[in-house]
Amino acid sequence: MSPLSSNARLGGCWDPCQEPFLHGSPRHAQSWPSPRWRKQQRSPGEFFFPIRTRDRRWRRVRAMRIVGLTGGIASGKTTVSNLFKSHGVPVVDADLVARDVVRKGTGGWKKVVAAFGDDILLENGEIDRACLGQIVFSDATKRQLLNRLLAPYISFGIFWEVVKLWIRGSKVIILDVPLLFEAKMDQWTAPIIVVWVDPETQVTRLMARDDISQEQAKNKIHAQTALDWKKTKAHMVIDNSDVSECSAGQDMNIRTNL
């Protein structure tokens, strides 16, 4: 089950048209949302938050648009994310959230240590991400277990980051999530941008980046959903096989299409 689908309000994706906000008197339950409101459709990627006016009626306000950004390991997604940041577009990075939820002493840290043992810990008590990565990339069952343990913490972390940006008045944000489709978060984002790279270049980059063998690189890539499949689900595809193209022409293409 998706970390967001279990609760429509989680991740800031709650739509008042789908779920009653008040559980009080029948008068409130019947008067909100109004029939006119029910007819309004939330387009993908739009966030709505309820406000109560002086006449005690509920209204919804378009708070922001959430753009989905995803790709694969060593595809250059971070490069594209940094391009958005350089143009002042706020980015919620799921990888950074995932690091925070497994810091020593947190709930996520306790769950992971209980499941994988003390062997994955460094001397200072923090989780050895490299060691844990080798374990989960070589065993699909353990990888699914790790995702299941951390999904609630990561989902809440993303939700809180989105709320903070909404409070600051952001109208458009980038949701940078490697597992955007796998976690079913794609249904809450629009447009969806997929950073694509040809398989040969992806293997070469990963070998150079992580200083690993070709076989290890291929195992890591095959442990993820294929980029060619993600490409078919995207509204926009950035071919990052040539870094120079992504840094120049693709940059303008991103800004003019959002």
Coordinates of C-alpha atoms in Angstrom, one line a residue:
M1 CA 0.0 0.0 0.0
S2 CA 1.2 3.5 -0.8
P3 CA 2.5 5.5 2.2
L4 CA 0.1 8.2 1.1
S5 CA -2.9 6.2 0.0
S6 CA -3.6 5.0 3.6
N7 CA -4.5 8.5 4.6
A8 CA -5.7 11.0 2.1
R9 CA -4.5 13.9 4.2
L10 CA -1.0 12.6 4.6
G11 CA 1.6 14.4 2.5
G12 CA -0.6 17.4 2.1
C13 CA -2.7 15.6 -0.5
W14 CA -6.0 15.8 1.2
D15 CA -8.9 17.0 -0.9
P16 CA -11.9 18.3 1.1
C17 CA -14.2 17.1 -1.8
Q18 CA -13.3 13.5 -0.9
E19 CA -13.4 13.5 2.9
P20 CA -15.5 15.4 5.5
F21 CA -13.5 17.8 7.5
L22 CA -15.9 18.2 10.4
H23 CA -17.3 15.3 12.5
G24 CA -19.6 17.5 14.6
S25 CA -23.2 18.4 14.4
P26 CA -25.4 17.2 11.4
R27 CA -25.8 20.9 10.5
H28 CA -22.0 21.2 9.8
A29 CA -21.8 17.8 8.1
Q30 CA -24.6 18.8 5.7
S31 CA -23.4 22.3 5.0
W32 CA -19.8 21.5 4.3
P33 CA -18.7 20.9 1.6
S34 CA -21.4 22.6 -0.4
P35 CA -22.8 21.0 -3.6
R36 CA -21.1 23.6 -5.7
W37 CA -17.8 22.7 -4.1
R38 CA -18.4 19.0 -4.8
K39 CA -18.6 19.8 -8.5
Q40 CA -15.2 21.5 -8.4
Q41 CA -12.5 19.0 -9.5
R42 CA -8.9 19.1 -8.1
S43 CA -6.5 18.8 -10.9
P44 CA -3.4 16.7 -10.3
G45 CA -0.6 18.5 -8.5
E46 CA -2.9 21.1 -6.9
F47 CA -3.1 21.4 -3.1
F48 CA -6.1 22.8 -1.3
F49 CA -6.3 23.8 2.4
P50 CA -9.6 24.8 4.1
I51 CA -10.2 28.2 5.7
R52 CA -13.3 29.4 7.5
T53 CA -14.7 32.8 6.7
R54 CA -16.5 35.2 9.0
D55 CA -19.9 33.9 7.9
R56 CA -18.8 30.5 9.3
R57 CA -18.6 29.0 5.9
W58 CA -15.7 26.9 4.7
R59 CA -13.8 27.8 1.6
R60 CA -10.8 26.2 0.0
V61 CA -7.8 28.0 -1.5
R62 CA -5.4 26.8 -4.0
A63 CA -2.2 26.8 -1.9
M64 CA 0.4 25.5 -4.3
R65 CA 1.3 23.3 -7.3
I66 CA 3.5 20.3 -6.7
V67 CA 5.7 19.1 -9.5
G68 CA 7.0 15.6 -9.4
L69 CA 10.7 14.9 -10.2
T70 CA 12.1 11.4 -10.4
G71 CA 14.6 9.3 -12.2
G72 CA 17.0 6.5 -11.4
I73 CA 20.3 6.0 -9.7
A74 CA 23.1 7.9 -11.5
S75 CA 20.7 9.4 -13.9
G76 CA 21.5 13.0 -13.0
K77 CA 18.3 13.8 -11.1
T78 CA 20.3 15.7 -8.6
T79 CA 21.7 17.9 -11.4
V80 CA 18.2 18.8 -12.5
S81 CA 17.1 19.4 -8.9
N82 CA 19.9 21.8 -8.4
L83 CA 18.9 23.7 -11.5
F84 CA 15.5 24.3 -10.0
K85 CA 17.1 25.5 -6.8
S86 CA 19.4 27.8 -8.6
H87 CA 16.3 29.5 -10.1
G88 CA 14.7 29.9 -6.7
V89 CA 12.2 27.0 -7.0
P90 CA 12.0 25.2 -3.6
V91 CA 12.7 21.5 -3.6
V92 CA 11.6 18.9 -1.2
D93 CA 14.2 16.1 -1.4
A94 CA 13.0 12.7 -0.3
D95 CA 16.6 11.5 0.1
L96 CA 17.3 14.2 2.7
V97 CA 14.1 13.4 4.5
A98 CA 15.1 9.7 4.5
R99 CA 18.4 10.5 6.1
D100 CA 16.8 12.6 8.8
V101 CA 14.3 9.9 9.8
V102 CA 17.1 7.3 10.5
R103 CA 19.3 9.6 12.6
K104 CA 20.4 8.1 15.9
G105 CA 17.6 7.9 18.4
T106 CA 14.7 8.6 16.0
G107 CA 11.8 6.2 15.6
G108 CA 13.0 5.2 12.2
W109 CA 16.5 4.4 13.5
K110 CA 15.0 2.2 16.2
K111 CA 12.9 0.3 13.7
V112 CA 15.8 -0.3 11.3
V113 CA 18.2 -1.4 14.1
A114 CA 15.6 -3.8 15.5
A115 CA 15.1 -5.3 12.1
F116 CA 18.7 -5.5 10.8
G117 CA 20.8 -5.7 14.0
D118 CA 23.6 -3.7 15.5
D119 CA 26.0 -4.8 12.7
I120 CA 24.8 -2.0 10.5
L121 CA 25.8 0.7 13.1
L122 CA 29.0 2.8 13.1
E123 CA 31.0 3.4 16.2
N124 CA 29.1 6.6 16.9
G125 CA 25.8 4.7 16.8
E126 CA 24.6 6.1 13.4
I127 CA 23.5 3.7 10.7
D128 CA 26.2 2.8 8.2
R129 CA 24.3 3.7 5.0
A130 CA 26.8 1.9 2.8
C131 CA 26.5 -1.3 4.7
L132 CA 22.7 -1.1 4.8
G133 CA 22.7 -0.4 1.1
Q134 CA 24.7 -3.5 0.3
I135 CA 22.2 -5.6 2.3
V136 CA 19.0 -4.3 0.8
F137 CA 20.3 -4.1 -2.8
S138 CA 21.3 -7.7 -2.7
D139 CA 18.0 -9.0 -1.2
A140 CA 14.7 -7.8 -2.5
T141 CA 12.8 -9.1 0.6
K142 CA 15.0 -7.0 2.9
R143 CA 14.7 -4.0 0.6
Q144 CA 10.9 -4.3 0.8
L145 CA 11.1 -4.6 4.6
L146 CA 13.2 -1.4 4.8
N147 CA 10.8 0.5 2.6
R148 CA 7.8 -0.7 4.7
L149 CA 9.5 0.3 8.0
L150 CA 10.5 3.8 6.9
A151 CA 7.5 4.7 4.6
P152 CA 5.4 6.3 7.4
Y153 CA 8.3 8.3 8.7
I154 CA 9.3 9.5 5.3
S155 CA 5.8 10.3 4.3
F156 CA 5.3 12.5 7.4
G157 CA 8.6 14.1 6.8
I158 CA 7.7 15.1 3.2
F159 CA 4.3 16.3 4.4
W160 CA 5.8 18.5 7.0
E161 CA 8.3 20.0 4.5
V162 CA 5.4 20.7 2.1
V163 CA 3.4 22.4 4.9
K164 CA 6.4 24.6 5.9
L165 CA 6.8 25.8 2.3
W166 CA 3.0 26.5 2.1
I167 CA 3.2 28.6 5.2
R168 CA 6.1 30.5 3.7
G169 CA 3.8 31.3 0.7
S170 CA 5.4 29.0 -2.0
K171 CA 3.1 28.6 -5.0
V172 CA 5.2 26.0 -6.8
I173 CA 7.5 23.3 -5.3
I174 CA 9.4 20.4 -6.7
L175 CA 8.9 17.0 -5.0
D176 CA 12.1 15.1 -5.7
V177 CA 11.3 11.5 -5.0
P178 CA 13.3 8.6 -6.5
L179 CA 10.4 6.2 -5.8
L180 CA 7.7 8.6 -7.0
F181 CA 5.8 5.9 -8.9
E182 CA 6.5 3.0 -6.6
A183 CA 5.1 5.0 -3.6
K184 CA 2.1 6.1 -5.7
M185 CA 3.0 9.8 -5.1
D186 CA 2.7 10.5 -8.8
Q187 CA -1.1 10.8 -8.4
W188 CA -0.6 13.9 -6.3
T189 CA 1.9 15.7 -8.6
A190 CA 1.7 17.3 -12.0
P191 CA 3.5 17.7 -14.2
I192 CA 5.8 14.7 -13.7
I193 CA 9.4 15.1 -14.8
V194 CA 11.5 12.0 -15.4
V195 CA 15.3 12.3 -15.8
W196 CA 16.3 9.6 -18.3
V197 CA 19.7 8.3 -19.3
D198 CA 20.7 5.5 -21.6
P199 CA 21.6 2.2 -19.7
E200 CA 25.3 2.2 -20.8
T201 CA 25.9 5.7 -19.5
Q202 CA 24.0 4.9 -16.3
V203 CA 26.3 1.9 -15.6
T204 CA 29.4 3.9 -16.4
R205 CA 28.5 6.8 -14.2
L206 CA 27.5 4.6 -11.3
M207 CA 30.8 2.6 -11.5
A208 CA 32.8 5.9 -11.4
R209 CA 30.7 7.5 -8.7
D210 CA 30.6 4.6 -6.2
D211 CA 33.9 3.0 -7.3
I212 CA 32.2 -0.4 -7.8
S213 CA 32.4 -3.2 -10.4
Q214 CA 30.2 -3.4 -13.4
E215 CA 28.2 -6.3 -12.0
Q216 CA 27.5 -4.4 -8.7
A217 CA 26.4 -1.4 -10.7
K218 CA 24.0 -3.4 -12.8
N219 CA 22.6 -5.1 -9.7
K220 CA 21.8 -1.7 -8.2
I221 CA 20.2 -0.5 -11.3
H222 CA 18.1 -3.6 -11.8
A223 CA 16.9 -3.3 -8.2
Q224 CA 15.0 -0.2 -9.3
T225 CA 12.1 0.3 -11.7
A226 CA 13.4 0.7 -15.2
L227 CA 13.9 4.2 -16.5
D228 CA 12.3 3.3 -19.8
W229 CA 9.1 2.4 -18.0
K230 CA 9.1 5.7 -16.0
K231 CA 9.7 7.5 -19.2
T232 CA 6.3 6.3 -20.5
K233 CA 4.6 7.8 -17.4
A234 CA 6.1 11.2 -17.6
H235 CA 4.7 14.5 -18.8
M236 CA 8.2 15.8 -19.4
V237 CA 11.4 13.7 -20.1
I238 CA 14.9 15.1 -19.7
D239 CA 17.5 13.1 -21.6
N240 CA 20.5 13.5 -19.3
S241 CA 22.9 11.3 -21.3
D242 CA 24.7 14.4 -22.3
V243 CA 25.4 16.6 -19.3
S244 CA 26.0 19.7 -21.4
E245 CA 22.6 19.5 -23.0
C246 CA 20.9 19.2 -19.6
S247 CA 22.8 22.2 -18.2
A248 CA 22.1 24.5 -21.2
G249 CA 19.1 23.8 -23.5
Q250 CA 17.2 21.6 -21.1
D251 CA 17.4 24.3 -18.5
M252 CA 15.4 26.7 -20.7
N253 CA 13.0 23.9 -21.6
I254 CA 12.2 23.3 -17.9
R255 CA 11.5 26.9 -17.1
T256 CA 9.3 27.6 -20.1
N257 CA 7.1 24.5 -19.6
L258 CA 6.2 24.9 -15.9

